């Protein structure tokens, strides 16, 4: 029974409270600690569910709740505040008070309190703002916002501490949608959005009636856009207008504005232009710049020559072809070219290199030229790639003609080499993380027109094209072509060079006979004429004067010279040459016998066809005036007879001559071998003798060199000893001079000392003479008796003192000191005085002994 009572005991510690429902009346009381009570059976603990807005029963332990606490710098957002503005008192039971249901208040910390049943709170940290951060706040209660406007906790950049209701007196003017100007109350209409900028306010707690709106990412504090140089951002307003802001700047949006994102970035890089790139722009709104007015609908092409760095503006829209924004110049190397169409006149022109060509897209469009298979085979023989490419272009052209019934032109304003950079710019990047340096998009953002890469009727046509460039004919050395235009003009182009065909030009073909011998049955068609060192082979059958048939295999060397306009006058110059030369050679052979012609046929033919050699050993050759073709040389490759027996006889005779010639050559070679062998042996012996003599000469030279070395060593030793003796002799003279100098110096020093001593002695003698003279003068003034008395008195006194002082000596010698001293002064007056004193002292000693 006691355990059940303890289970009904409600014990609340400080900072705790509980809701207890009275089941008999339906009231809910608030028990606030520190407090202890026993609950009745009708008292049930409950808790308030903020989601369902209902009170749910709970056990006693789970019903305990802690106070709502907001420290300094925090605030509490409370829903359903009490009408009297009080909270439950501590340490007692509080009956339910009337609440303003549906109202919401903001209470700044520090604060600590219990809740009334039905109240809901949210504790939030005060909003700290950096200079590039801001808050978006909304007025949810117009009346409360006006009344509590001065109760907001605001710390401005120029204040030293946070104060309720204080404003920054130095703040600049601001709009009615931000709190940059804190001196005036903004428009606080219900639902009005306000912006609190971090460059003016560093800390903010909203007053009642105003709430902070979360951003898209769920944070209260929003990041402004920090723009560096060459960066810009775009703000889109609810009315559809855009605002472009260039860096460096910190950009805060207006409440009705939002940042334009592109590939996850809010800021974009300005477009860098140069002389070889440009932007195709459509004017979508009239404006004026630098005194120039621009009307709506105008098209501009801005290159680096006019503006090196381009920032978009609201009146501009970029015209894009596909995904390309910038138009790049294309590199046309030397010897190449591009066809381009003037959209206004319809004229197709050729631009030749070397040049960097940047066409104005408002006027010029690149075109391609398609060649039919017959032209490809003639102009580019063996080039299967060109044949396949033109075949595909032709099929595409036929398909479009059948489907659309019109011709189309390909518009490619940028070089293919630049497409890689453009595609790299189109790769979407991940969204940037907050509180870190934002990614800068390389993509141009702003209004734009997207157009198809090909024109649509009725403005354009499709032309036959080949690749992207003009049709290029590469002429090798020794070749020529005949170019014919649709206007009837013709010209011959000789290599080596590269020729670019105009759009209406084509190549004139020629026919050539092939095979050996040359016939009209087997021919080829080409546009290339070999004009230098052309080689034409043929077989000519002729008959000699003795009616012997002969077959001649011959090769002609041909050049085309002088006037090039005649080169293509003969359609098949090979057949023309061989027919003429066959008739000529038959006539020449008919004038000679077979023996003569078989032995000298090559010379006969060369002299007849090429003419006799002149002074410079050059032959004039044979010229064809019809096409300025000249045979400058021939090669007779073979001469054969139709009668085999006659040919064998001629061969046998020639073989016999060859054998005899070979025998003579063999004997000559044997003689030459013997002569050369002996000559070599002689040279060997002579060389060995020369080697032995050179060895003796070398040994002789070595002996002479060794003798010279020994003599040189002896000379060096003699010279060394001689120099040492001379040095010792020279040293003795020097020592003698040094010794003499030292003796002279000592002599001078002794003489100086002696002179000084003599001067001092002379001074002492003079002093003694003066003293003696003074004593004599004094003695003459004293009587003899006085002198005797003084002398006696002094002698006696001196004797006594000497006796006392020398008493230890008397002990050591067995005599008294007085006796010793008396002996020393024997013969003087002082000795008499000492003897009398000594006798007196002995008498005194005797008297003392007697008394003892």
CSV table of C-alpha atoms in Angstrom, one decimal, residues 300-678:
chain,number,residue,atom,x,y,z
A,300,UNK,CA,25.3,43.7,-82.9
A,301,UNK,CA,28.5,41.9,-83.4
A,302,UNK,CA,30.9,42.8,-80.5
A,303,UNK,CA,34.5,41.8,-80.9
A,304,UNK,CA,37.6,42.4,-78.8
A,305,UNK,CA,38.4,45.4,-80.9
A,306,UNK,CA,35.4,47.2,-79.4
A,307,UNK,CA,35.2,45.7,-76.0
A,308,UNK,CA,37.9,43.4,-74.5
A,309,UNK,CA,35.8,42.5,-71.5
A,310,UNK,CA,32.0,42.0,-72.0
A,311,UNK,CA,29.4,42.3,-69.3
A,312,UNK,CA,25.8,41.5,-70.3
A,313,UNK,CA,23.2,44.1,-69.8
A,314,UNK,CA,19.3,43.8,-69.6
A,315,UNK,CA,18.9,45.2,-73.1
A,316,UNK,CA,21.1,42.5,-74.7
A,317,UNK,CA,20.3,38.9,-75.6
A,318,UNK,CA,23.0,36.5,-76.9
A,319,UNK,CA,22.2,34.8,-80.2
A,320,UNK,CA,23.5,31.3,-79.9
A,321,UNK,CA,24.0,28.7,-82.6
A,322,UNK,CA,23.5,25.4,-80.8
A,323,UNK,CA,25.4,25.6,-77.6
A,324,UNK,CA,27.9,28.2,-78.8
A,325,UNK,CA,28.0,31.7,-77.5
A,326,UNK,CA,31.3,33.1,-78.8
A,327,UNK,CA,32.2,33.3,-82.4
A,328,UNK,CA,35.8,32.5,-83.0
A,329,UNK,CA,38.0,33.3,-85.9
A,330,UNK,CA,39.2,30.4,-87.9
A,331,UNK,CA,42.8,29.9,-88.9
A,332,UNK,CA,43.3,29.6,-92.6
A,333,UNK,CA,46.9,28.6,-93.2
A,334,UNK,CA,48.9,29.5,-96.3
A,335,UNK,CA,47.7,27.5,-99.3
A,336,UNK,CA,44.2,27.0,-97.9
A,337,UNK,CA,40.9,28.9,-98.1
A,338,UNK,CA,37.3,29.1,-97.1
A,339,UNK,CA,34.1,29.8,-99.0
A,340,UNK,CA,31.7,32.2,-97.4
A,341,UNK,CA,28.3,33.5,-98.5
A,342,UNK,CA,27.1,37.1,-98.2
A,343,UNK,CA,23.6,36.8,-96.8
A,344,UNK,CA,22.6,40.1,-98.3
A,345,UNK,CA,24.0,39.8,-101.8
A,346,UNK,CA,24.1,36.0,-102.3
A,347,UNK,CA,27.7,36.1,-103.6
A,348,UNK,CA,30.0,33.3,-102.6
A,349,UNK,CA,33.6,34.5,-102.0
A,350,UNK,CA,36.9,32.8,-101.3
A,351,UNK,CA,39.0,33.8,-98.4
A,352,UNK,CA,42.6,32.8,-98.8
A,353,UNK,CA,45.2,32.2,-96.1
A,354,UNK,CA,47.4,32.8,-94.2
A,355,UNK,CA,44.8,34.8,-92.2
A,356,UNK,CA,42.7,34.6,-89.0
A,357,UNK,CA,39.2,35.1,-90.5
A,358,UNK,CA,36.4,36.2,-88.2
A,359,UNK,CA,33.3,36.6,-90.3
A,360,UNK,CA,30.5,38.9,-89.2
A,361,UNK,CA,27.5,36.5,-88.6
A,362,UNK,CA,25.2,39.3,-89.6
A,363,UNK,CA,26.5,39.1,-93.1
A,364,UNK,CA,28.8,36.2,-93.8
A,365,UNK,CA,28.1,32.5,-93.5
A,366,UNK,CA,30.6,29.7,-94.2
A,367,UNK,CA,29.5,27.3,-97.0
A,368,UNK,CA,30.7,23.9,-98.1
A,369,UNK,CA,31.1,22.6,-101.6
A,370,UNK,CA,30.1,19.1,-102.7
A,371,UNK,CA,32.0,17.3,-105.5
A,372,UNK,CA,30.4,14.6,-107.5
A,373,UNK,CA,32.2,11.2,-107.6
A,374,UNK,CA,33.6,11.8,-111.1
A,375,UNK,CA,35.2,15.0,-110.0
A,376,UNK,CA,36.7,13.4,-106.9
A,377,UNK,CA,38.2,10.6,-108.8
A,378,UNK,CA,39.8,13.0,-111.3
A,379,UNK,CA,40.9,15.7,-108.9
A,380,UNK,CA,41.9,13.5,-106.0
A,381,UNK,CA,42.8,10.1,-107.5
A,382,UNK,CA,43.0,7.3,-105.0
A,383,UNK,CA,41.5,9.4,-102.2
A,384,UNK,CA,38.7,7.1,-100.9
A,385,UNK,CA,38.1,9.2,-97.9
A,386,UNK,CA,37.2,12.3,-100.0
A,387,UNK,CA,35.0,10.1,-102.2
A,388,UNK,CA,33.1,8.7,-99.2
A,389,UNK,CA,32.7,12.1,-97.5
A,390,UNK,CA,31.2,13.7,-100.7
A,391,UNK,CA,29.0,10.7,-101.2
A,392,UNK,CA,27.5,11.2,-97.7
A,393,UNK,CA,27.0,14.9,-98.3
A,394,UNK,CA,25.3,14.2,-101.6
A,395,UNK,CA,22.9,11.7,-100.0
A,396,UNK,CA,22.1,14.2,-97.2
A,397,UNK,CA,21.5,16.9,-99.8
A,398,UNK,CA,19.2,14.6,-101.8
A,399,UNK,CA,17.2,13.6,-98.7
A,400,UNK,CA,16.7,17.3,-97.7
A,401,UNK,CA,15.7,18.1,-101.3
A,402,UNK,CA,13.1,15.4,-101.3
A,403,UNK,CA,11.7,16.2,-97.9
A,404,UNK,CA,11.8,20.0,-98.0
A,405,UNK,CA,12.1,21.0,-101.6
A,406,UNK,CA,14.7,23.7,-101.0
A,407,UNK,CA,18.4,24.0,-100.7
A,408,UNK,CA,20.2,24.7,-97.4
A,409,UNK,CA,23.4,26.3,-96.4
A,410,UNK,CA,25.5,25.1,-93.4
A,411,UNK,CA,26.2,27.9,-91.0
A,412,UNK,CA,29.2,27.2,-88.8
A,413,UNK,CA,30.5,30.6,-87.4
A,414,UNK,CA,33.3,29.1,-85.3
A,415,UNK,CA,36.3,26.9,-86.1
A,416,UNK,CA,36.1,23.2,-85.2
A,417,UNK,CA,39.3,23.6,-83.2
A,418,UNK,CA,37.5,25.9,-80.8
A,419,UNK,CA,34.6,23.5,-80.1
A,420,UNK,CA,36.5,21.6,-77.4
A,421,UNK,CA,36.7,24.8,-75.2
A,422,UNK,CA,33.0,25.5,-75.8
A,423,UNK,CA,32.0,22.0,-74.9
A,424,UNK,CA,34.1,22.1,-71.8
A,425,UNK,CA,32.2,25.3,-70.7
A,426,UNK,CA,28.9,23.4,-71.1
A,427,UNK,CA,29.7,20.7,-68.6
A,428,UNK,CA,27.3,21.2,-65.6
A,429,UNK,CA,29.0,21.6,-62.3
A,430,UNK,CA,27.7,20.5,-58.9
A,431,UNK,CA,25.9,23.1,-56.7
A,432,UNK,CA,28.4,24.9,-54.4
A,433,UNK,CA,28.5,24.3,-50.7
A,434,UNK,CA,27.6,27.1,-48.4
A,435,UNK,CA,30.1,29.0,-46.3
A,436,UNK,CA,32.8,28.4,-48.8
A,437,UNK,CA,34.0,30.3,-51.8
A,438,UNK,CA,31.4,29.9,-54.5
A,439,UNK,CA,32.2,28.4,-57.8
A,440,UNK,CA,32.3,30.8,-60.7
A,441,UNK,CA,30.6,29.6,-63.8
A,442,UNK,CA,32.4,30.2,-67.1
A,443,UNK,CA,29.1,30.1,-68.9
A,444,UNK,CA,27.6,33.4,-70.0
A,445,UNK,CA,24.2,34.0,-68.4
A,446,UNK,CA,21.5,36.4,-69.6
A,447,UNK,CA,18.8,36.7,-72.2
A,448,UNK,CA,19.5,34.8,-75.3
A,449,UNK,CA,18.2,33.6,-78.6
A,450,UNK,CA,18.7,30.0,-79.6
A,451,UNK,CA,18.8,29.4,-83.4
A,452,UNK,CA,19.2,26.3,-85.4
A,453,UNK,CA,22.6,25.5,-86.8
A,454,UNK,CA,21.1,25.5,-90.3
A,455,UNK,CA,19.0,28.1,-92.0
A,456,UNK,CA,15.3,27.6,-92.7
A,457,UNK,CA,13.5,28.7,-95.9
A,458,UNK,CA,13.1,31.1,-97.6
A,459,UNK,CA,16.2,32.8,-96.4
A,460,UNK,CA,18.8,30.3,-97.3
A,461,UNK,CA,19.9,27.7,-99.8
A,462,UNK,CA,22.2,24.7,-99.6
A,463,UNK,CA,25.2,24.6,-101.8
A,464,UNK,CA,27.3,21.6,-102.8
A,465,UNK,CA,30.3,21.6,-100.4
A,466,UNK,CA,33.4,19.7,-99.6
A,467,UNK,CA,34.7,19.6,-96.1
A,468,UNK,CA,34.8,23.0,-94.4
A,469,UNK,CA,37.4,24.7,-96.6
A,470,UNK,CA,37.7,25.6,-100.3
A,471,UNK,CA,38.6,22.9,-102.8
A,472,UNK,CA,42.4,22.8,-102.7
A,473,UNK,CA,44.6,21.4,-105.5
A,474,UNK,CA,48.1,20.6,-104.4
A,475,UNK,CA,50.3,20.5,-107.5
A,476,UNK,CA,53.6,18.7,-107.2
A,477,UNK,CA,56.7,19.6,-109.0
A,478,UNK,CA,56.5,18.9,-112.7
A,479,UNK,CA,52.7,18.8,-112.9
A,480,UNK,CA,50.2,21.3,-114.3
A,481,UNK,CA,46.4,21.7,-114.5
A,482,UNK,CA,44.0,23.6,-116.7
A,483,UNK,CA,41.4,25.6,-114.7
A,484,UNK,CA,38.2,26.6,-116.5
A,485,UNK,CA,35.5,28.9,-115.0
A,486,UNK,CA,31.9,29.1,-115.9
A,487,UNK,CA,32.5,32.4,-117.5
A,488,UNK,CA,34.8,30.8,-120.1
A,489,UNK,CA,38.1,31.9,-118.7
A,490,UNK,CA,40.9,29.3,-118.7
A,491,UNK,CA,44.4,29.3,-117.2
A,492,UNK,CA,47.2,26.8,-116.8
A,493,UNK,CA,48.6,26.4,-113.2
A,494,UNK,CA,52.0,24.7,-113.0
A,495,UNK,CA,53.5,23.3,-109.8
A,496,UNK,CA,54.9,23.2,-107.3
A,497,UNK,CA,52.1,25.3,-105.7
A,498,UNK,CA,48.7,25.0,-104.0
A,499,UNK,CA,45.7,26.4,-105.9
A,500,UNK,CA,42.3,27.2,-104.4
A,501,UNK,CA,39.5,26.8,-106.8
A,502,UNK,CA,36.9,29.6,-106.9
A,503,UNK,CA,33.4,28.4,-106.3
A,504,UNK,CA,32.6,28.4,-110.1
A,505,UNK,CA,35.9,26.9,-111.3
A,506,UNK,CA,36.6,23.3,-112.3
A,507,UNK,CA,39.5,21.3,-113.9
A,508,UNK,CA,39.7,20.4,-117.6
A,509,UNK,CA,40.4,16.6,-118.0
A,510,UNK,CA,42.8,15.1,-120.6
A,511,UNK,CA,43.1,11.5,-122.0
A,512,UNK,CA,46.3,9.4,-121.9
A,513,UNK,CA,47.0,6.2,-123.8
A,514,UNK,CA,48.5,3.4,-121.7
A,515,UNK,CA,50.3,0.1,-122.2
A,516,UNK,CA,53.3,-0.8,-124.3
A,517,UNK,CA,53.0,-0.3,-127.2
A,518,UNK,CA,50.6,2.6,-126.8
A,519,UNK,CA,47.2,2.2,-128.3
A,520,UNK,CA,43.8,4.0,-128.2
A,521,UNK,CA,42.1,1.0,-126.8
A,522,UNK,CA,43.5,1.4,-123.2
A,523,UNK,CA,43.3,5.0,-122.0
A,524,UNK,CA,43.0,6.9,-118.7
A,525,UNK,CA,41.4,10.3,-118.0
A,526,UNK,CA,43.1,12.7,-115.6
A,527,UNK,CA,43.4,16.5,-114.9
A,528,UNK,CA,47.1,16.4,-114.1
A,529,UNK,CA,49.6,16.9,-116.9
A,530,UNK,CA,53.2,15.8,-116.3
A,531,UNK,CA,55.2,18.7,-117.8
A,532,UNK,CA,58.7,18.0,-116.5
A,533,UNK,CA,60.7,14.8,-117.1
A,534,UNK,CA,57.8,12.9,-118.4
A,535,UNK,CA,58.6,9.4,-119.5
A,536,UNK,CA,56.7,7.6,-122.4
A,537,UNK,CA,57.6,4.1,-123.4
A,538,UNK,CA,56.8,2.4,-126.7
A,539,UNK,CA,57.7,-0.5,-129.0
A,540,UNK,CA,58.5,0.3,-132.6
A,541,UNK,CA,58.6,-2.4,-135.4
A,542,UNK,CA,60.8,-1.4,-138.4
A,543,UNK,CA,62.5,-3.0,-141.4
A,544,UNK,CA,66.2,-2.5,-142.4
A,545,UNK,CA,67.5,-1.9,-145.9
A,546,UNK,CA,68.3,-5.6,-146.3
A,547,UNK,CA,64.7,-6.5,-145.4
A,548,UNK,CA,65.3,-7.7,-141.9
A,549,UNK,CA,62.5,-7.1,-139.4
A,550,UNK,CA,63.6,-5.4,-136.1
A,551,UNK,CA,61.7,-4.6,-132.9
A,552,UNK,CA,62.9,-1.5,-130.9
A,553,UNK,CA,61.8,-0.9,-127.3
A,554,UNK,CA,62.3,2.8,-126.6
A,555,UNK,CA,61.6,5.3,-123.9
A,556,UNK,CA,61.1,9.1,-124.5
A,557,UNK,CA,62.0,11.8,-122.0
A,558,UNK,CA,59.6,14.7,-122.6
A,559,UNK,CA,59.2,18.3,-121.2
A,560,UNK,CA,56.5,20.9,-121.9
A,561,UNK,CA,58.1,24.3,-122.4
A,562,UNK,CA,57.6,28.0,-123.2
A,563,UNK,CA,53.9,29.0,-123.7
A,564,UNK,CA,51.8,27.1,-121.2
A,565,UNK,CA,48.5,28.0,-122.9
A,566,UNK,CA,49.3,25.3,-125.7
A,567,UNK,CA,50.1,22.5,-123.3
A,568,UNK,CA,46.5,21.2,-123.2
A,569,UNK,CA,45.8,21.8,-126.9
A,570,UNK,CA,46.3,18.1,-127.7
A,571,UNK,CA,43.8,15.9,-125.9
A,572,UNK,CA,45.9,12.7,-126.0
A,573,UNK,CA,49.5,13.9,-126.3
A,574,UNK,CA,50.9,10.3,-125.7
A,575,UNK,CA,49.2,8.8,-128.7
A,576,UNK,CA,50.1,12.0,-130.7
A,577,UNK,CA,53.8,11.6,-129.8
A,578,UNK,CA,54.1,7.8,-130.4
A,579,UNK,CA,52.4,7.8,-133.7
A,580,UNK,CA,54.7,10.5,-135.0
A,581,UNK,CA,57.9,8.9,-133.7
A,582,UNK,CA,57.0,5.4,-135.0
A,583,UNK,CA,56.9,6.8,-138.6
A,584,UNK,CA,60.1,8.7,-138.0
A,585,UNK,CA,62.0,5.7,-136.6
A,586,UNK,CA,60.9,3.4,-139.4
A,587,UNK,CA,62.3,5.8,-141.9
A,588,UNK,CA,65.6,5.9,-140.1
A,589,UNK,CA,66.0,2.2,-139.8
A,590,UNK,CA,65.2,1.7,-143.5
A,591,UNK,CA,68.3,3.6,-144.4
A,592,UNK,CA,70.7,1.1,-142.7
A,593,UNK,CA,71.7,-2.5,-143.0
A,594,UNK,CA,70.9,-4.9,-140.2
A,595,UNK,CA,74.6,-5.3,-139.4
A,596,UNK,CA,75.1,-1.6,-139.2
A,597,UNK,CA,72.0,-0.9,-137.3
A,598,UNK,CA,72.4,-3.9,-134.9
A,599,UNK,CA,75.9,-2.7,-134.0
A,600,UNK,CA,75.2,1.1,-133.8
A,601,UNK,CA,71.4,1.3,-133.4
A,602,UNK,CA,71.5,3.4,-130.3
A,603,UNK,CA,73.7,6.1,-131.7
A,604,UNK,CA,71.8,6.1,-135.0
A,605,UNK,CA,68.5,6.7,-133.2
A,606,UNK,CA,69.8,9.3,-130.8
A,607,UNK,CA,71.4,11.3,-133.5
A,608,UNK,CA,68.3,11.1,-135.7
A,609,UNK,CA,65.8,11.9,-133.0
A,610,UNK,CA,67.7,14.3,-130.8
A,611,UNK,CA,70.1,15.8,-133.3
A,612,UNK,CA,73.9,16.1,-133.2
A,613,UNK,CA,75.5,17.3,-130.0
A,614,UNK,CA,76.7,20.8,-130.1
A,615,UNK,CA,79.8,22.5,-128.5
A,616,UNK,CA,78.3,22.0,-125.0
A,617,UNK,CA,77.5,18.3,-125.7
A,618,UNK,CA,73.8,19.1,-125.6
A,619,UNK,CA,71.4,17.9,-128.2
A,620,UNK,CA,68.6,20.2,-129.4
A,621,UNK,CA,65.9,17.6,-129.1
A,622,UNK,CA,62.7,17.3,-131.0
A,623,UNK,CA,59.9,19.9,-130.5
A,624,UNK,CA,56.2,19.6,-131.2
A,625,UNK,CA,54.8,23.0,-132.0
A,626,UNK,CA,51.2,21.8,-131.5
A,627,UNK,CA,51.5,21.7,-127.7
A,628,UNK,CA,55.1,22.9,-127.1
A,629,UNK,CA,56.2,19.4,-126.2
A,630,UNK,CA,59.9,18.6,-126.6
A,631,UNK,CA,61.8,15.3,-126.5
A,632,UNK,CA,65.0,16.1,-124.7
A,633,UNK,CA,66.4,12.5,-124.4
A,634,UNK,CA,65.6,8.9,-125.3
A,635,UNK,CA,66.5,5.5,-123.9
A,636,UNK,CA,66.8,2.6,-126.3
A,637,UNK,CA,66.0,-0.3,-124.0
A,638,UNK,CA,66.1,-3.3,-126.5
A,639,UNK,CA,66.7,-4.1,-130.2
A,640,UNK,CA,65.5,-7.5,-131.4
A,641,UNK,CA,65.5,-9.2,-134.8
A,642,UNK,CA,62.5,-11.0,-136.2
A,643,UNK,CA,64.7,-13.8,-137.8
A,644,UNK,CA,66.2,-15.8,-134.9
A,645,UNK,CA,68.9,-17.5,-137.1
A,646,UNK,CA,70.3,-14.2,-138.2
A,647,UNK,CA,70.2,-12.9,-134.7
A,648,UNK,CA,72.1,-16.0,-133.4
A,649,UNK,CA,74.8,-15.5,-136.0
A,650,UNK,CA,75.2,-11.9,-135.0
A,651,UNK,CA,75.3,-13.0,-131.4
A,652,UNK,CA,78.0,-15.7,-132.1
A,653,UNK,CA,80.2,-13.2,-133.8
A,654,UNK,CA,79.9,-10.8,-131.0
A,655,UNK,CA,80.6,-13.6,-128.5
A,656,UNK,CA,83.9,-14.5,-130.3
A,657,UNK,CA,85.0,-10.9,-130.1
A,658,UNK,CA,84.2,-10.8,-126.5
A,659,UNK,CA,86.2,-14.0,-125.8
A,660,UNK,CA,89.3,-12.6,-127.4
A,661,UNK,CA,88.9,-9.4,-125.6
A,662,UNK,CA,88.6,-11.3,-122.3
A,663,UNK,CA,91.8,-13.2,-122.9
A,664,UNK,CA,93.8,-10.1,-123.6
A,665,UNK,CA,92.3,-8.5,-120.5
A,666,UNK,CA,93.3,-11.5,-118.4
A,667,UNK,CA,97.0,-11.3,-119.5
A,668,UNK,CA,97.0,-7.6,-118.8
A,669,UNK,CA,95.7,-8.2,-115.3
A,670,UNK,CA,98.4,-10.8,-114.7
A,671,UNK,CA,101.2,-8.4,-115.7
A,672,UNK,CA,99.7,-5.7,-113.5
A,673,UNK,CA,99.5,-8.1,-110.6
A,674,UNK,CA,103.2,-9.1,-110.9
A,675,UNK,CA,104.4,-5.5,-111.2
A,676,UNK,CA,102.4,-4.4,-108.2
A,677,UNK,CA,103.5,-7.4,-106.0
A,678,UNK,CA,107.2,-6.6,-106.6
